[in-house]
XYZ file of C-alpha atoms in Angstrom:
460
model
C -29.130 245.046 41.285
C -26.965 242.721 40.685
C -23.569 242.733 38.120
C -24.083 242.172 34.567
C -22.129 240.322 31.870
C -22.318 243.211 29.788
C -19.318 243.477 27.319
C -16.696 246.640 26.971
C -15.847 248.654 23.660
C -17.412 251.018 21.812
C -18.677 248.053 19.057
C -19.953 246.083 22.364
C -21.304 249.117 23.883
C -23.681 249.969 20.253
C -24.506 246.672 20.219
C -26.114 246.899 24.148
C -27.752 249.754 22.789
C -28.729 247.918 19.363
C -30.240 245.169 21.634
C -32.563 247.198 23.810
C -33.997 249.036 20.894
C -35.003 246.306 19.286
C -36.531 244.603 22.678
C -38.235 247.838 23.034
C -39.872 247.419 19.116
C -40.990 243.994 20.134
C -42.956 245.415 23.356
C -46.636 246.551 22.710
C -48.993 248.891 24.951
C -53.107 248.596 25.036
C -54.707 251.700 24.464
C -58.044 253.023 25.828
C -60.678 251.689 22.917
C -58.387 248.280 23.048
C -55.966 248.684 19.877
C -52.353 247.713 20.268
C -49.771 250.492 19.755
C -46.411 250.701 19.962
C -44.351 251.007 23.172
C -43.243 254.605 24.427
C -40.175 253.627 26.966
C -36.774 254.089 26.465
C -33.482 252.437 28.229
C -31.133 254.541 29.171
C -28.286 255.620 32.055
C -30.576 256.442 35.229
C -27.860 258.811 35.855
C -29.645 260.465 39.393
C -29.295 257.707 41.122
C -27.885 254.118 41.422
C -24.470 255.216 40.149
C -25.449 255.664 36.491
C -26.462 252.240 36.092
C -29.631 251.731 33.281
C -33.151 252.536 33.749
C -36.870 252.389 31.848
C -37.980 255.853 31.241
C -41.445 256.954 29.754
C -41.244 259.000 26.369
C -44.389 260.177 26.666
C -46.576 260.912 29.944
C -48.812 258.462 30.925
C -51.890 258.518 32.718
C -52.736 256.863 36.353
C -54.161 252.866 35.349
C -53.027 253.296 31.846
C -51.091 250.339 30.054
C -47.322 251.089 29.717
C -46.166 248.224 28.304
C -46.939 244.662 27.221
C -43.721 242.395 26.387
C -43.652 238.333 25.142
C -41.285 236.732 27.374
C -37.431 235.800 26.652
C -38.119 232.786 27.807
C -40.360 231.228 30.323
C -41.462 227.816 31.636
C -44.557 226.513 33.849
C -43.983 225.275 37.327
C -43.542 221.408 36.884
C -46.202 220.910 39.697
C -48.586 223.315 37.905
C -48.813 221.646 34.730
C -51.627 218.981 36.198
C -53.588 221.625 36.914
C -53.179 224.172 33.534
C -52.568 222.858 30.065
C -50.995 226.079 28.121
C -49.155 226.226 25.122
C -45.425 225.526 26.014
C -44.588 229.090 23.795
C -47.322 231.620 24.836
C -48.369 230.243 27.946
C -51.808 230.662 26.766
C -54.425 227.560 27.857
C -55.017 225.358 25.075
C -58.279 222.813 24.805
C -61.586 223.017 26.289
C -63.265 223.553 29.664
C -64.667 220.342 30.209
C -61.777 218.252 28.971
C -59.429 220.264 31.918
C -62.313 219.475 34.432
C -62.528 216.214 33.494
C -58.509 215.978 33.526
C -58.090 217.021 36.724
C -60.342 215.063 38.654
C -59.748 211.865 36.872
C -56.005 212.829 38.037
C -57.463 213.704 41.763
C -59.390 210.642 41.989
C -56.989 208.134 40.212
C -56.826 205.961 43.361
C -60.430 206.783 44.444
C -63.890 206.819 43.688
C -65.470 210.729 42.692
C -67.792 211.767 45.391
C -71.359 210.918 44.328
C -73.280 211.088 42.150
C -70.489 212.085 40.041
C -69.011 208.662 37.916
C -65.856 207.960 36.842
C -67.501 207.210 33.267
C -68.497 210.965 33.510
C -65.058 212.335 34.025
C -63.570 210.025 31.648
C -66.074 211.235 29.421
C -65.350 214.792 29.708
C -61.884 214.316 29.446
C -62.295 212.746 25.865
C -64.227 215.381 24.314
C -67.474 213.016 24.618
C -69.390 214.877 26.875
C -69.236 218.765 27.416
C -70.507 221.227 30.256
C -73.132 223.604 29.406
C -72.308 227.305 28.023
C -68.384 225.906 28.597
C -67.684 226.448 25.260
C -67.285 229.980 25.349
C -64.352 229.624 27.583
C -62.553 227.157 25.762
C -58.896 227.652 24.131
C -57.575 226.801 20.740
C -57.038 223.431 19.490
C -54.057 221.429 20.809
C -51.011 221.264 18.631
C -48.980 218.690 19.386
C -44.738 219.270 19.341
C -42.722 218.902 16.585
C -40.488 216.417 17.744
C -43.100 213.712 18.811
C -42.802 214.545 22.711
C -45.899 214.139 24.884
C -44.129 217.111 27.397
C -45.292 220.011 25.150
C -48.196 221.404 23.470
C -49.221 224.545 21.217
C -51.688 227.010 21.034
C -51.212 226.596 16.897
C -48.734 225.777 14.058
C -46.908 229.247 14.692
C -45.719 228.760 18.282
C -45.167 225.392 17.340
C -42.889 226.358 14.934
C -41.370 229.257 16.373
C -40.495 227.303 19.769
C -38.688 224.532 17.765
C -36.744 226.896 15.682
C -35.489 229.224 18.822
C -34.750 226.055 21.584
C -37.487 223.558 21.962
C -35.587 221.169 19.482
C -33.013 220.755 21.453
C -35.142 220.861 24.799
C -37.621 218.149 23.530
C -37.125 214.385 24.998
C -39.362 213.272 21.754
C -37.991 210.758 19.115
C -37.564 213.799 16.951
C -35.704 215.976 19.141
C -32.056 216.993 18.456
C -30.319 215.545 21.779
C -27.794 213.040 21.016
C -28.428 211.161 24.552
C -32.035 211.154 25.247
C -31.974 209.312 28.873
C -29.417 212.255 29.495
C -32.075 214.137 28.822
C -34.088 212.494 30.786
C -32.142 212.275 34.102
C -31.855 216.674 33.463
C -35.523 216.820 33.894
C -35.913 214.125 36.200
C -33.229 216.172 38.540
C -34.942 219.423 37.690
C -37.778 218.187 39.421
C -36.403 216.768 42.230
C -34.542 219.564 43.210
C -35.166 223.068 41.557
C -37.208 223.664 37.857
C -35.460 227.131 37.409
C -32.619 224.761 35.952
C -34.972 223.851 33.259
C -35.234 228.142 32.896
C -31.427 228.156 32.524
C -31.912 224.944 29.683
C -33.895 226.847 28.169
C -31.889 230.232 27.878
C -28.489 227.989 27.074
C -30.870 226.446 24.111
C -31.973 229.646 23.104
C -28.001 231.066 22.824
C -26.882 227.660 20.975
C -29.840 228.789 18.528
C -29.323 232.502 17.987
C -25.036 231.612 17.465
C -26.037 228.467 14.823
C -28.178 230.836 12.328
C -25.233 233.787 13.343
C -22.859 231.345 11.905
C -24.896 230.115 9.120
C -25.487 233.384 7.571
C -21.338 234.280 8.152
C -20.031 230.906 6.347
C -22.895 232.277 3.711
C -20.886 235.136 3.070
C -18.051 232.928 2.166
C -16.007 233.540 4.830
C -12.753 230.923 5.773
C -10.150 230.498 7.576
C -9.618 232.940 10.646
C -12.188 234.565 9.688
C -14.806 232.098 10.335
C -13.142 231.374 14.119
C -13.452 235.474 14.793
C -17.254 234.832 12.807
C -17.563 232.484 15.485
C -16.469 234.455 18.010
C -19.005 236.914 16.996
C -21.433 234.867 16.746
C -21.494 233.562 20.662
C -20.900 237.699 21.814
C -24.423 237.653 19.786
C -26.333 234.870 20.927
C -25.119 235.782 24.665
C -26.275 239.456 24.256
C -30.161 239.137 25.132
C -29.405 237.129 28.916
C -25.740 239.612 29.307
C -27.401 242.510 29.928
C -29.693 241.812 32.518
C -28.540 241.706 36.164
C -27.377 238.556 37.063
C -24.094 237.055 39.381
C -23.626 233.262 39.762
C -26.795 231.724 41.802
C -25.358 230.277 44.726
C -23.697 234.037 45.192
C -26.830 235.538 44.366
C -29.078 233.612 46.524
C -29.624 235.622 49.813
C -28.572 233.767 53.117
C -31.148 231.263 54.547
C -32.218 232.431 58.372
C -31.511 228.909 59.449
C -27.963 229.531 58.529
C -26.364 230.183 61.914
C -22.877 230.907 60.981
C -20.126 231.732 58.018
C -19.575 227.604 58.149
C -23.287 227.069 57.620
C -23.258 229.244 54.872
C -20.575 227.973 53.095
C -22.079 224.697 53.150
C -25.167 226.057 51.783
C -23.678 227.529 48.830
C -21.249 225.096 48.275
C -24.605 222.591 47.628
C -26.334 225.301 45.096
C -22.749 225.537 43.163
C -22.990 220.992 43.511
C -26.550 220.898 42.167
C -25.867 223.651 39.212
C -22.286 221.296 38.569
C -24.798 218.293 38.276
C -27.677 219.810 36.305
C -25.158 221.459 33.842
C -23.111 217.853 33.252
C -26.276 216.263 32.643
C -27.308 218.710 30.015
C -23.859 218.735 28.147
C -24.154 214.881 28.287
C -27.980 215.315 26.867
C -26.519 217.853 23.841
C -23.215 216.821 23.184
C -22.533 217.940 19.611
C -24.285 221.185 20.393
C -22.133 221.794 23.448
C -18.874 221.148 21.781
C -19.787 223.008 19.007
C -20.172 226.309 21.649
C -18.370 225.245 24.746
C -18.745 228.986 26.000
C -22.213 228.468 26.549
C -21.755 225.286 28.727
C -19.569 226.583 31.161
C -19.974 226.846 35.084
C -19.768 230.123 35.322
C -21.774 230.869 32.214
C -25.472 228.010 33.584
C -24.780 229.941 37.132
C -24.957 233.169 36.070
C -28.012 232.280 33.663
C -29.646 230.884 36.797
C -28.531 233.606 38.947
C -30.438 236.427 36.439
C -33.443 234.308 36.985
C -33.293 234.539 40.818
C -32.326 238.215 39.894
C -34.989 239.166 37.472
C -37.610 236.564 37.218
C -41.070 237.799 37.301
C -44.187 235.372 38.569
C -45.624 233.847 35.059
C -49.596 234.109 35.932
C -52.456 233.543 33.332
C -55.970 233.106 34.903
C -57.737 229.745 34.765
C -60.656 229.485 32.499
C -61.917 226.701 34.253
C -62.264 229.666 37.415
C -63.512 232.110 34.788
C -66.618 229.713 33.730
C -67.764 228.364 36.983
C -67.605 232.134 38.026
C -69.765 232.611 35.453
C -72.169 230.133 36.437
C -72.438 231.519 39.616
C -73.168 235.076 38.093
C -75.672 233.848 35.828
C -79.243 235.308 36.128
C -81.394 233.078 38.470
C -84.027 231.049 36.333
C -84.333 227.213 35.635
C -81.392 227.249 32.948
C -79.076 228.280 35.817
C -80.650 225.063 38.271
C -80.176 223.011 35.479
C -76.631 224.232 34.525
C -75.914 224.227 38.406
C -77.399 220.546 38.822
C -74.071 219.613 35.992
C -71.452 221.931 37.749
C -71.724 221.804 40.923
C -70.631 218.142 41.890
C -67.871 219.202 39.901
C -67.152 221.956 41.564
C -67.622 220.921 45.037
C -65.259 217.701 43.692
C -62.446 220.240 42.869
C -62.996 221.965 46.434
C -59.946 224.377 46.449
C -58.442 223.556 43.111
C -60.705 224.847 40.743
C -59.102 228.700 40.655
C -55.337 227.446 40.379
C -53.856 229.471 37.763
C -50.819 229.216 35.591
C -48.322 229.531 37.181
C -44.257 229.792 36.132
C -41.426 231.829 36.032
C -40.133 234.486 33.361
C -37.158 236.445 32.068
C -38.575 239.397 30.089
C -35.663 242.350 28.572
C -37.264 245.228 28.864
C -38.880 244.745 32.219
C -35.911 243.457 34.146
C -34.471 246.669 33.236
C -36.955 248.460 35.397
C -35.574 249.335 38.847
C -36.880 248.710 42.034
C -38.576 251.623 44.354
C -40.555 250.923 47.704
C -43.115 253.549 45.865
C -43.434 252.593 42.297
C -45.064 254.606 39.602
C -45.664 251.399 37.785
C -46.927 247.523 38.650
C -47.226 244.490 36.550
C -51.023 244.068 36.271
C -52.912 241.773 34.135
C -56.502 242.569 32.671
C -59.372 239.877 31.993
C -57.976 240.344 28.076
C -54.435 239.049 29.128
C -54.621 235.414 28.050
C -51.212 234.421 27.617
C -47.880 234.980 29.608
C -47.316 238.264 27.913
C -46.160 240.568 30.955
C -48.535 243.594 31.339
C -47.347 246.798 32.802
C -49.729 249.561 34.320
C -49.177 252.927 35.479
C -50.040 253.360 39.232
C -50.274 256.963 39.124
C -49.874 260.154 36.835
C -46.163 259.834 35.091
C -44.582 262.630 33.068
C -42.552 262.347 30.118
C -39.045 261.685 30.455
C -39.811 260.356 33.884
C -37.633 256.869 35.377
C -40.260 254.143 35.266
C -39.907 251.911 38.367
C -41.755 248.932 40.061
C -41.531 246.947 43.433
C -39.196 243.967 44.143
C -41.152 243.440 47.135
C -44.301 241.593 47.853
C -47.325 244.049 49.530
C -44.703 247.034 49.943
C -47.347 249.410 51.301
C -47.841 247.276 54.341
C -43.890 246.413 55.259
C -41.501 248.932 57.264
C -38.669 249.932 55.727
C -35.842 247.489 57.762
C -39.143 244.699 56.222
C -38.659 245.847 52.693
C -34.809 245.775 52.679
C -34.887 242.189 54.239
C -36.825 241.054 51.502
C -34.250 243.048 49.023
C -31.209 240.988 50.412
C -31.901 238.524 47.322
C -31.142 241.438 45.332
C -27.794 242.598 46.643
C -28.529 246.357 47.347
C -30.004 248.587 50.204
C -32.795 250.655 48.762
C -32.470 254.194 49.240
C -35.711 255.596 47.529
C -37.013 258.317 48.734
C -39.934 256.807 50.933
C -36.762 254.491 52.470
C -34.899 258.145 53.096
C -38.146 259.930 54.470
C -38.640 256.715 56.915
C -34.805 256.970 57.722
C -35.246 260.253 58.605
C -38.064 259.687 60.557
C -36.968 256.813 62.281
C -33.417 259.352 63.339
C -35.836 261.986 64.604
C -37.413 259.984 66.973
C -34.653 258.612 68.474
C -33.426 262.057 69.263
């Protein structure tokens, strides 16, 4: 679905190919007893069908329920509105701090213009929101320690030193609003956020992927101008070094966004649509000068990067390929427990703590994290209305890693595929193709063809 960015050439094309073997080395699979192992897919031309285009195929057969693969995300952000509700480590997506501090949190944030509902206090919640008090048997729920970021912001935390690091180094220096951070026009910054919230976060998605590029192309250029290179050679080094840093978000589907973006229903005629995507090209024009403004050495120094038609297409793979970033809520996960406890007087007592708190929270206490994700190898998995895989995440899966799982029996050599659409089994197929519109392509699976065919035979 979708076009790609892909570059032409025999170098270009070995250097696709390059590219997905080494996103394929970074992906992981569970087996049975729990071990990690390495990842048995391959990318290749899905040559029966879809014109040739690429595909995900299995290099060894896989059993029904068993774990295909498990890939860390390109890149990935929490929902703006979510973060109230789930403190995660900006890099893993995995929830940092305790239980009780998150409880506490959240209702002090819930109640910040009322009292708690009795007999809970306000002293209580501030108190568990410090660290001073603590619920009983939460600790076995908690996450790691906060880290803090290493520019000074208060946006971000870590689940350690590592991610800490390792976000910095690939785009949160240039994507933190701290003192530390390397924008040259912090309220710039500022205003990109502020208009990321107001209107759409996938443009902080986009930030993030331009921030990742501007990264990749300044250590391709270091390491050239190491070499000793001058001259014309360091502008074709340069060159190089962009066709590089690009590579990762090129080959994934993607066409600008306010192309991509599938009609509204409300939009009544060609004029109405127009209009519609005329605002969508506006608010990427705005977003975009705001971030060039926030970064300006950076974006002088690669102007390719911080083009129109370079942030739409960014934000148009996301619309493309994004997959729902989920991690369940340990905060659920212990007052489940609770619940399942054995009856006996440490339960009552436990219960005489938790549930005030619980009945304070109401329908908030089982919000996850939630977000959006670009992952290589699995937006290179194409879409069928009967899918041999699913993305499917196990009690074990505590970060925003995405998890895929075999829904039946698959043999080796065999195209891996999973659903576009939301509850598939349920929805005709003129449902399922409505929903694909966003997409850009009419499926013709073989459960759309054996419905087609039925759907001709009774009309006869």
């Amino acid at each position: 679905s979708g076009r790609r960015m892909e570059p032409v050439g025999a170098d270009a094309r070995a250097a696709v190919d390059e590219h997905w073997r080494c996103a394929i080395a970074r992906c992981r699979a569970r087996a049975s007893n729990g071990a990690m192992t390495a990842c048995d897919v391959a990318v290749a031309r899905a040559r029966e069908r879809r014109g040739g285009g690429r595909g995900v195929f299995a290099t060894r057969a896989f059993e029904r329920g068993e774990c295909v693969m498990i890939e860390r995300a390109l890149v990935g952000a929490q929902h703006e509105e979510n973060v109230k509700h789930a403190r995660a480590c900006e890099n893993c997506h995995r929830y940092v701090g305790t239980v009780s501090s998150a409880v506490g949190r959240r209702l002090l944030e819930k109640y910040a213009n009322a009292a708690p509902p009795k007999p809970t206090t306000r002293e209580d919640l501030v108190k568990l929101a410090s660290g001073e008090a603590t619920l009983p048997g939460a600790d076995a729920f908690d996450g790691p320690r906060e880290v803090g970021c290493l520019g000074a912001c208060a946006r971000n935390v870590y689940c350690s030193e590592a991610c800490a690091s390792e976000a910095w180094r690939e785009r949160e220096s240039l994507m933190c609003p701290g003192e530390k951070g390397m924008a040259t026009n912090k309220r710039a910054l500022d205003e990109f956020y502020a208009h990321a919230r107001e209107t759409n976060d996938i443009f902080i998605l986009a930030a993030k992927a331009v921030a990742t590029m501007c990264a990749r192309a300044s250590r391709a250029s270091a390491r050239d101008r190491d070499d000793g290179s001058s001259g014309k050679e360091i502008e074709r080094d340069a060159s190089a070094a962009e066709d590089f840093a690009r590579l990762p978000f090129a080959v994934v589907a993607n066409a600008p966004w306010w192309e991509s973006v599938a009609t509204p229903h409300d939009c009544e005629d060609e004029r109405a649509e127009m209009e519609f995507r005329t605002t969508l090209r506006t608010l990427a024009q705005d977003s975009l000068d705001l971030l060039r403004s926030a970064w300006g050495e950076t974006a002088n120094a690669w102007p390719r990067f911080f083009t129109l038609e370079t942030y739409g297409r960014l934000i148009g793979a996301f619309e493309l390929n994004n997959l729902e970033l989920v991690v369940e809520s340990p905060v659920e996960n212990y007052f489940l427990a609770i619940d399942a406890a054995p009856d006996g007087e440490e339960k009552r007592a436990a219960m005489r703590v938790t549930q005030p708190l619980l009945d304070a929270l109401d329908t908030e206490y089982d919000i996850p994290l939630l977000g959006s994700a670009l992952f290589s190898v699995q937006s290179g998995f194409n879409h069928d209305c009967d899918p041999n895989c699913e993305p499917m995440k196990g009690e074990e899966d505590i970060d925003g890693a995405c998890v895929i799982i075999a829904r039946r029996d698959i043999a080796a050599g065999e195209e891996l595929t999973i659903s576009y659409v939301s509850d598939e089994a349920s929805k005709s197929r003129d449902e399922r193709n409505d929903e694909l519109c966003d997409y850009g392509f009419v499926c013709r699976c073989e459960r759309c063809e054996n419905e087609l065919r039925e759907q001709r035979s009774r009309k006869r």
